[in-house]
Short mmCIF file of C-alpha atoms and ligand atoms in Angstrom, two decimals:
data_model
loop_
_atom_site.label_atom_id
_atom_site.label_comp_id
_atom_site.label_asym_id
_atom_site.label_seq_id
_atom_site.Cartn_x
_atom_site.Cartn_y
_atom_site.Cartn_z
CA UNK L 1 -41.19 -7.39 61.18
CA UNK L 2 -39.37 -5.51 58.84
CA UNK L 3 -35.63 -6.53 58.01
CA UNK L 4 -32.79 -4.66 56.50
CA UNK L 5 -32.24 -7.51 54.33
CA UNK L 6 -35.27 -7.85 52.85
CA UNK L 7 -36.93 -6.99 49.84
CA UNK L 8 -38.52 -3.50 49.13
CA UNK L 9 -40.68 -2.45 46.20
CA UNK L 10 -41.82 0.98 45.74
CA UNK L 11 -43.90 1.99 42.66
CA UNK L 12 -42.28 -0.60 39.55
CA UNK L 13 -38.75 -0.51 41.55
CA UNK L 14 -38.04 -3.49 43.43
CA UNK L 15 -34.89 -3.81 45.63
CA UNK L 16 -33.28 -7.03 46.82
CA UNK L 17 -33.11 -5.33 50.32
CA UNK L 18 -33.12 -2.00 51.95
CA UNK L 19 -29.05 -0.69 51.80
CA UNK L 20 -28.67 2.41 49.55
CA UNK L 21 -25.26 3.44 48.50
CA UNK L 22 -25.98 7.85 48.44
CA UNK L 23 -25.12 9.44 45.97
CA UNK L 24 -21.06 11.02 46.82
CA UNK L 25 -19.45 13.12 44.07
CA UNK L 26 -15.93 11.42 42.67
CA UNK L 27 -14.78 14.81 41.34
CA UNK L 28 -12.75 12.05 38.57
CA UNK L 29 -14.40 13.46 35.22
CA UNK L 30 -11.61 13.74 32.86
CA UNK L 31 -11.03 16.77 30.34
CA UNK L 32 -13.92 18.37 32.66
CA UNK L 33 -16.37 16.47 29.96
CA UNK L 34 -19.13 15.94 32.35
CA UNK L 35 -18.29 12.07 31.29
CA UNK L 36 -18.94 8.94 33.31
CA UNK L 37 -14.89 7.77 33.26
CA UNK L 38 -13.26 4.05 34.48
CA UNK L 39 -12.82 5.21 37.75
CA UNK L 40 -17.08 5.26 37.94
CA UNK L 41 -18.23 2.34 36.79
CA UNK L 42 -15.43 0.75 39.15
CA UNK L 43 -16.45 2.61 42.01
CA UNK L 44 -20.40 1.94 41.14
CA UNK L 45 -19.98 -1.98 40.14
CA UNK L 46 -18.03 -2.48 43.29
CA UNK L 47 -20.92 -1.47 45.47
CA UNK L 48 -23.54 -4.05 43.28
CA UNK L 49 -20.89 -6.71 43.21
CA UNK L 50 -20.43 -5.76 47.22
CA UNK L 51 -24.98 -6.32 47.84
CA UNK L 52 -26.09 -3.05 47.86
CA UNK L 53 -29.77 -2.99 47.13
CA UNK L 54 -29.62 0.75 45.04
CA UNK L 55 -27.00 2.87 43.74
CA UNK L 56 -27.96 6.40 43.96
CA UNK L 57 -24.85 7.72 41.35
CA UNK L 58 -23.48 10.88 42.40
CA UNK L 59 -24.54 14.60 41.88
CA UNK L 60 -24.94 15.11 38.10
CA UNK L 61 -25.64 18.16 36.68
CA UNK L 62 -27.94 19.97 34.69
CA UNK L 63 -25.92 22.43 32.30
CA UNK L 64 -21.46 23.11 32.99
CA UNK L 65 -21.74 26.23 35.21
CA UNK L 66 -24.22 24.11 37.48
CA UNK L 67 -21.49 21.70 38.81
CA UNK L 68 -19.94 21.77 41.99
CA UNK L 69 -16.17 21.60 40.37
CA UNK L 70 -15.52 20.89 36.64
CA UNK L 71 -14.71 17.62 37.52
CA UNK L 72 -18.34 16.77 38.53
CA UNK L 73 -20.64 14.29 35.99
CA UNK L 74 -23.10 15.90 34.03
CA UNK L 75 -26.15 15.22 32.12
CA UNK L 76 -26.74 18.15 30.27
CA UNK L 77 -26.06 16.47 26.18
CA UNK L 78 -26.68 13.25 24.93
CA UNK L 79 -23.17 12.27 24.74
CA UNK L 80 -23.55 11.70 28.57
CA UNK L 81 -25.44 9.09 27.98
CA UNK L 82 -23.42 6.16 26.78
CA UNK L 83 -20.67 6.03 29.96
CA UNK L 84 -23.70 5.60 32.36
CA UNK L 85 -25.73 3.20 30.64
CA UNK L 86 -22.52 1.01 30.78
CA UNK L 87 -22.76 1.40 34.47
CA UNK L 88 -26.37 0.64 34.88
CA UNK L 89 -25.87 -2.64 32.88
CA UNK L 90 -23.25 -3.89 35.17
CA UNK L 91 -24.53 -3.06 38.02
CA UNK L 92 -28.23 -4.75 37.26
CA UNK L 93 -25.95 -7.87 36.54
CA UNK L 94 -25.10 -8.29 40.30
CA UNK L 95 -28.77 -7.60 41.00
CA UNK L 96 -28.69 -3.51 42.49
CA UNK L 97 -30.85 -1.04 40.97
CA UNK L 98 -29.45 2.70 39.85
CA UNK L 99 -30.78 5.69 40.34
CA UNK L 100 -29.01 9.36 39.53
CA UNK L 101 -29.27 12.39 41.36
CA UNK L 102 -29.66 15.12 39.16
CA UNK L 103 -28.81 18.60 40.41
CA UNK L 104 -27.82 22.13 40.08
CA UNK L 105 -25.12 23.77 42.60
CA UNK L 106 -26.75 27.35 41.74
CA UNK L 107 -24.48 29.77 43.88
CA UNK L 108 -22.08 26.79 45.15
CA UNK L 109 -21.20 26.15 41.65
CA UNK L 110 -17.13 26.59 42.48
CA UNK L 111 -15.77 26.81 39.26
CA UNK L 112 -18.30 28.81 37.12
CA UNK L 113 -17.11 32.01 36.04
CA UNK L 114 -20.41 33.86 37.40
CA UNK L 115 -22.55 31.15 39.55
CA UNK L 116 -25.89 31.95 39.32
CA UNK L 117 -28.46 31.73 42.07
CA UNK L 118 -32.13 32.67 43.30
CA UNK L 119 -30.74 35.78 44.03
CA UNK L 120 -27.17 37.32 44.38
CA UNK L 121 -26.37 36.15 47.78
CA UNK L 122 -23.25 34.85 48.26
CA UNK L 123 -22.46 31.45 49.78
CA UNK L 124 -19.64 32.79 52.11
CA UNK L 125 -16.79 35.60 51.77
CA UNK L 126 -14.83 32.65 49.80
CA UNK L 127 -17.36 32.12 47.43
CA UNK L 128 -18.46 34.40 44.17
CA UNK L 129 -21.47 36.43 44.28
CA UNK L 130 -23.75 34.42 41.85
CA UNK L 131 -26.01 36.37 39.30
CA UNK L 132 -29.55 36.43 39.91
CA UNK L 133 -31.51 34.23 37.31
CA UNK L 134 -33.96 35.92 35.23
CA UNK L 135 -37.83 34.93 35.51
CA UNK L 136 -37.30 33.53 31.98
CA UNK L 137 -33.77 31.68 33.02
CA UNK L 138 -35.78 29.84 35.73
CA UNK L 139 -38.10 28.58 33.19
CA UNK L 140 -35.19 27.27 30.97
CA UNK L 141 -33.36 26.24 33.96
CA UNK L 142 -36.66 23.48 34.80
CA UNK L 143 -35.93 22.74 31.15
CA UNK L 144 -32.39 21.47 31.59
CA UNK L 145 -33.69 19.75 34.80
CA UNK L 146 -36.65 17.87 32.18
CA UNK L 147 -33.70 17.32 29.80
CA UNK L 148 -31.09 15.58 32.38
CA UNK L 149 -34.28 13.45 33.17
CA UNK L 150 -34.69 12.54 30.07
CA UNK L 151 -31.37 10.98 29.34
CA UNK L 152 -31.13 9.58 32.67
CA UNK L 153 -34.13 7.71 32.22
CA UNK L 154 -32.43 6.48 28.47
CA UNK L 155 -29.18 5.62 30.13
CA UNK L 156 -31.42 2.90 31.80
CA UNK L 157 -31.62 4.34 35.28
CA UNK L 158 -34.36 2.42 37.63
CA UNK L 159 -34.83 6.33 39.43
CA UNK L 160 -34.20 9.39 39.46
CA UNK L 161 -33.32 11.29 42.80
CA UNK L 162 -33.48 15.51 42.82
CA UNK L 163 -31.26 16.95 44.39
CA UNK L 164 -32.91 19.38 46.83
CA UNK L 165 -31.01 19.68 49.55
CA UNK L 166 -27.55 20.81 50.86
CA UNK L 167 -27.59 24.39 49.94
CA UNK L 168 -27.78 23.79 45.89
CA UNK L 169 -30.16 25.22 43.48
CA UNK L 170 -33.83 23.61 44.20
CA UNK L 171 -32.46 24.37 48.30
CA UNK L 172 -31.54 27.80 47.37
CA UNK L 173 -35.12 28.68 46.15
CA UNK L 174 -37.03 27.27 48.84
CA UNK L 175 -35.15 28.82 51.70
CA UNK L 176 -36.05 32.36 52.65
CA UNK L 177 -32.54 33.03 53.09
CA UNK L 178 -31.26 32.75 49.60
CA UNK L 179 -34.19 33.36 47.92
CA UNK L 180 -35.30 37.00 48.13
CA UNK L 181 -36.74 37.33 44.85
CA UNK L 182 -39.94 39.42 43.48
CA UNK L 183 -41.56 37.18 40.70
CA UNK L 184 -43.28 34.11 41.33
CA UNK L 185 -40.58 32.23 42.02
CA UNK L 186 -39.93 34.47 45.15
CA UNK L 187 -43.51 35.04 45.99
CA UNK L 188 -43.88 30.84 46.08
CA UNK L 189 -40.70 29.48 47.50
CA UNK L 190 -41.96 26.36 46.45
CA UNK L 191 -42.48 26.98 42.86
CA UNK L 192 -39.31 25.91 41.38
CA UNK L 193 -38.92 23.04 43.22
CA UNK L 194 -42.40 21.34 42.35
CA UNK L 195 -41.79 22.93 38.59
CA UNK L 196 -39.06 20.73 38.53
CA UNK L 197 -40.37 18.00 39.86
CA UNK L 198 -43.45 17.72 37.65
CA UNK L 199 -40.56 18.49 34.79
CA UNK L 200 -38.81 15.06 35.77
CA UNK L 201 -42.15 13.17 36.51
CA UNK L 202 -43.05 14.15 32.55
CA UNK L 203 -40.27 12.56 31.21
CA UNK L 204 -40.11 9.07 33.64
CA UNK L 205 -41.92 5.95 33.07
CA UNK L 206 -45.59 6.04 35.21
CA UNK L 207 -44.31 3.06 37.13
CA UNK L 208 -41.20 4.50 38.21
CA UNK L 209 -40.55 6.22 41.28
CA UNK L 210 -39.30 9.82 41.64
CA UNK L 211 -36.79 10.25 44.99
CA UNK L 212 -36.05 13.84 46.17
CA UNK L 213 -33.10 14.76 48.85
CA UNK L 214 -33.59 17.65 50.86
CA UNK L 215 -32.09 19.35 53.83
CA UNK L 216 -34.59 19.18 56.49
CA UNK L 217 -32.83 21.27 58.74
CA UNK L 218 -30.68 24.50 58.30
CA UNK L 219 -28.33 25.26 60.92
CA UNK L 220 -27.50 28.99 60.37
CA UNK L 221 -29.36 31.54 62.15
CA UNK L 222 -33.00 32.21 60.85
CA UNK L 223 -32.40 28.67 58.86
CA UNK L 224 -35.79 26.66 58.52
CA UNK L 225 -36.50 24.04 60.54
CA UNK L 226 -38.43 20.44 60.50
CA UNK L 227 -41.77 22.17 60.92
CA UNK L 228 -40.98 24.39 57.73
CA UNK L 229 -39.48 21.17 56.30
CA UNK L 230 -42.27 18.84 56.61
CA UNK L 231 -44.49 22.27 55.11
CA UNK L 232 -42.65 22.06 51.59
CA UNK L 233 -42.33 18.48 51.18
CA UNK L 234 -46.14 18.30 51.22
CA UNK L 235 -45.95 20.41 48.47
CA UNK L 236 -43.06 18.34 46.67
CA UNK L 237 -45.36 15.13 47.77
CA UNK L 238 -48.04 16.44 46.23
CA UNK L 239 -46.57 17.27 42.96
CA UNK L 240 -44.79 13.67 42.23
CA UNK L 241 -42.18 13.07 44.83
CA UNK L 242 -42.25 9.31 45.77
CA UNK L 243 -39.65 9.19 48.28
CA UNK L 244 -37.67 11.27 50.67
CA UNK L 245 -34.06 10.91 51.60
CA UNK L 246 -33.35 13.24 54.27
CA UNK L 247 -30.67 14.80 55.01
CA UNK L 248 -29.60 18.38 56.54
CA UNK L 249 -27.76 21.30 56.11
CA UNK L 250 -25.51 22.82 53.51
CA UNK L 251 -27.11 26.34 53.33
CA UNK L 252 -23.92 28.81 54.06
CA UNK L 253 -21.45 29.54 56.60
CA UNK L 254 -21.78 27.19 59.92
CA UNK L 255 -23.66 29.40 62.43
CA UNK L 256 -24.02 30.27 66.13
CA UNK L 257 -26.01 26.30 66.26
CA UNK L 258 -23.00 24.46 64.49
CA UNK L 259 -22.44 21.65 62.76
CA UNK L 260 -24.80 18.56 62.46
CA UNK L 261 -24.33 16.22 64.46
CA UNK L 262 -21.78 13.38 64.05
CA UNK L 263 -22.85 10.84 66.01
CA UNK L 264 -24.39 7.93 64.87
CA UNK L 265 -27.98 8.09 63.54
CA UNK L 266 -27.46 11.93 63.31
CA UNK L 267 -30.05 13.08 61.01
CA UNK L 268 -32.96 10.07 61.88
CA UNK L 269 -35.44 11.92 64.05
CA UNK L 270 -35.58 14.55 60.82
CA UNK L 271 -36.23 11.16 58.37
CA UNK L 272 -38.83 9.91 61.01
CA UNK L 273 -40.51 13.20 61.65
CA UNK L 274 -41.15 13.74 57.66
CA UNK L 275 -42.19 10.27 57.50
CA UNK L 276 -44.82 10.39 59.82
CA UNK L 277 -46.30 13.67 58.98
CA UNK L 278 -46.67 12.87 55.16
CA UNK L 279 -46.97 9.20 55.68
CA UNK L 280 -43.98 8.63 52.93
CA UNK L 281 -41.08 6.37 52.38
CA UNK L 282 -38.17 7.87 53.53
CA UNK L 283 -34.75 7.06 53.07
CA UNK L 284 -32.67 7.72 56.51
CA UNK L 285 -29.28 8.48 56.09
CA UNK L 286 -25.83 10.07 58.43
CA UNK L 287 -23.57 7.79 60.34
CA UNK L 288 -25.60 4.44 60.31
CA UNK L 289 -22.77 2.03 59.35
CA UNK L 290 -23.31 -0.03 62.40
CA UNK L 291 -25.50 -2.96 60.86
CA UNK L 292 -27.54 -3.58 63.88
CA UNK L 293 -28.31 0.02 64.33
CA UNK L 294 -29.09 0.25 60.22
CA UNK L 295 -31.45 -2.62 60.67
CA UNK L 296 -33.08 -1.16 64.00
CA UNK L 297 -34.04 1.60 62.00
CA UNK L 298 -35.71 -0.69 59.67
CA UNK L 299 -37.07 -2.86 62.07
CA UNK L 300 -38.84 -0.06 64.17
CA UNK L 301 -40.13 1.41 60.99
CA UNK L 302 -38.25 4.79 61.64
CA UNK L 303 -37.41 4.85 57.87
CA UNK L 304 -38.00 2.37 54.92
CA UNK L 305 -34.26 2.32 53.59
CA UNK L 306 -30.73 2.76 54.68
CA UNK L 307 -27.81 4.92 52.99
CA UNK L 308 -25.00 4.02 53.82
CA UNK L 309 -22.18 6.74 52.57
CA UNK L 310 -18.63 6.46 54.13
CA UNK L 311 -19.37 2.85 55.41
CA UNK L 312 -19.41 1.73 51.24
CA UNK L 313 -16.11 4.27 50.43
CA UNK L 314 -13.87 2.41 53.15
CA UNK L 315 -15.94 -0.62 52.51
CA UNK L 316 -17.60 -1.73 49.03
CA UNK L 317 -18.69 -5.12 50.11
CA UNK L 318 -20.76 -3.22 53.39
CA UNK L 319 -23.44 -5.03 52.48
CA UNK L 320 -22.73 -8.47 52.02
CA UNK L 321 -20.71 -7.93 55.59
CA UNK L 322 -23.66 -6.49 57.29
CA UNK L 323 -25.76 -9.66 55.61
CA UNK L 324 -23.48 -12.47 57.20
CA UNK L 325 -23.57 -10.25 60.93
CA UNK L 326 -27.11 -10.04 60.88
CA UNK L 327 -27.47 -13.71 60.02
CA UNK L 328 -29.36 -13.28 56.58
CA UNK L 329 -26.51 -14.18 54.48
CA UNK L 330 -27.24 -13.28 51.02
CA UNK L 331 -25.92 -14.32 47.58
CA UNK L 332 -22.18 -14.00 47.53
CA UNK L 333 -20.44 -14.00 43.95
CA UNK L 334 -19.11 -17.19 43.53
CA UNK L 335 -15.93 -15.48 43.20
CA UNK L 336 -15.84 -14.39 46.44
CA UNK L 337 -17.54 -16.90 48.50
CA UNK L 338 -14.67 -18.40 50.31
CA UNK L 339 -14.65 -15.02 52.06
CA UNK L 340 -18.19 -15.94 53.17
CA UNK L 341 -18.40 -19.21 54.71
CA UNK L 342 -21.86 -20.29 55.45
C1 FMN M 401 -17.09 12.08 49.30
C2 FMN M 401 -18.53 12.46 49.51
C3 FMN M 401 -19.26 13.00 48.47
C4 FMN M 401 -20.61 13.33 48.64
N1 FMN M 401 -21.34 13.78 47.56
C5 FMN M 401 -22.69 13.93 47.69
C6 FMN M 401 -23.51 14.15 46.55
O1 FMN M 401 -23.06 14.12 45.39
N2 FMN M 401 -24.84 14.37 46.76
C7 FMN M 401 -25.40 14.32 48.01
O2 FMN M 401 -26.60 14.53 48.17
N3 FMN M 401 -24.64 14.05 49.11
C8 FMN M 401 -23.32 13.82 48.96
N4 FMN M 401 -22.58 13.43 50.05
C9 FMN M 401 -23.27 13.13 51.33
C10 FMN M 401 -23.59 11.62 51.45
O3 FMN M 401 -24.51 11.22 50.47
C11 FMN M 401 -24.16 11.26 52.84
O4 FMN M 401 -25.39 11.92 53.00
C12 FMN M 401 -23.22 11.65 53.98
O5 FMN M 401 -21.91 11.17 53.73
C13 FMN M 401 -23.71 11.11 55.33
O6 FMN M 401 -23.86 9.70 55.28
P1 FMN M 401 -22.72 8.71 55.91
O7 FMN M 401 -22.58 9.09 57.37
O8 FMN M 401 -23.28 7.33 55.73
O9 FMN M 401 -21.46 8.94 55.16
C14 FMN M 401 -21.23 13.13 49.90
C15 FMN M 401 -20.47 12.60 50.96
C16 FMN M 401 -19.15 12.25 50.77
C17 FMN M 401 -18.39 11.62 51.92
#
């Protein structure tokens, strides 16, 4: 039977066990640089040092205007490059693996001048109207995408995860409500997405794995749903995606069907529905900080790995805790391993 704590190998990447640390934007870039800064690679080395199998790094972005805030990591010159690699090599020392998720915020992008977008649908009466992208911007824009692959996969990262979910760029194309376009881009909601995606799978080793996060649910009226959900990742499957991490939501103003949940396992009947209907990995992910739930999911094969979010901020050693609890201690650092009597 399957165990939380042990090993996983998908593709060339092989993990120690099956705890992710997701990808949660720091907002801590100084001089709004786009550079990896000390607060990072503590934050990051923490969570190898603490037994976390992969490190999906934050949100990084494709090109300034598409971050979130100007304090958001990007990827979008080769002087990006350095800060992360230095991550990536510490980490690997305490045996995690590191991937990056590379993104755009398209019309979410809160400190752009003029955000641009699908189309020029605002986010919310807060939010800036974003500029509709030109046919030819799209192109360039699965350029930058190819480019912020490129270096990611130079910095030394063991994946790459796209960012397709939460209401950001590749989101904001395949959704019928933010994408009302004419070209082919609106005419195949799909088409950016699984541009980008082959894009990214160009510029990555043939062994190595390709992750994608999407929303699989919207929860604002006329918002897609998992049958639409499990529809487009076929097509993202069958372009180059590897491996799902599911998540939900993030598509505009919370609507007449509210929130997602926040109880625990929140969002795991969307990560087991994908995964049966495309026979995938899937990453499952939303309130599973409880280590016996995290390694029921495991153990009844409802997803292959486990993020783990806000458990790892108020906790970096998560992992090594939930090890000892479920009686497969692993490796402590020998630093620490009077806190983990065997
Ligand atoms: C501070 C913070 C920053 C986040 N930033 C990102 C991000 O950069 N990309 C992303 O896909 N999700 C982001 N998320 C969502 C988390 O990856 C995760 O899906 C969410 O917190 C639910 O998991 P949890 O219940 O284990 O925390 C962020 C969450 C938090 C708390």
């Amino acid at each position: 039977m399957n165990h939380l704590f042990e090993s996983f190998a998908i593709k060339g990447l092989e993990l120690k066990n099956r705890v992710v640390m997701p990808p949660m934007c720091q907002y801590s870039v100084h001089n709004r640089d786009g550079k990896a800064t000390d607060w990072h690679f503590v934050h990051y080395v923490s969570r190898a040092i603490g037994g976390a199998g992969l490190i999906i790094i934050e949100m990084t972005d494709v090109e300034p205007d598409g971050r979130i805030s100007d304090f958001d990591l990007g990827l979008w010159s080769d002087e990006h490059i350095s800060a992360l690699a230095r991550i990536v090599e510490a980490c690997h020392q305490y045996g995690a693996k590191v991937g990056i998720q590379i993104g755009h915020a398209g019309r979410k992008a809160e400190d752009a001048q003029v955000p641009v977008a699908p189309s020029a649908v605002p986010f919310s009466e807060r939010y800036k109207t974003p500029r509709e992208l030109t046919t030819d911007e799209v192109k360039e824009m699965v350029e930058k995408f190819r480019l912020a692959v490129r270096r990611a996969v130079r910095a030394g990262m063991d994946t790459v995860e796209l960012h397709g979910a939460h209401g950001y760029l590749i989101h904001q194309f395949h959704s019928p409500l933010t994408n009302r376009r004419r070209d082919e881009y609106g005419q195949e909601l799909t088409r950016f997405g699984k541009e980008v995606i082959q894009a990214a799978k160009s510029e990555m080793p043939s062994d190595m794995p390709l992750l994608m996060r999407i929303s699989a649910q919207e929860y604002v009226d006329g918002g897609y749903g998992i049958q639409e959900s499990i529809e487009f990742s076929k097509v993202y499957q069958s372009a180059g995606v590897d491996m799902f991490h599911i998540s939900s939501g993030g598509e505009g103003p919370i609507g007449s069907r509210g929130r997602p949940g926040t109880h625990a396992a929140y969002q795991l009947p969307l990560a087991r529905a994908i995964k049966r209907a495309l026979q995938t990995p899937v990453i499952a992910v939303g309130s599973l900080d409880d280590p016996i739930l995290a390694n029921a999911v495991i153990g009844n094969e409802e997803a292959d790995l486990v993020a783990v979010g806000r458990g790892m901020l108020r906790n970096p050693h998560w992992a090594l805790e939930a090890s000892a609890r479920l009686g497969k201690e692993m490796a402590v650092p020998k630093q620490y391993a009077s806190a983990f009597p065997r």
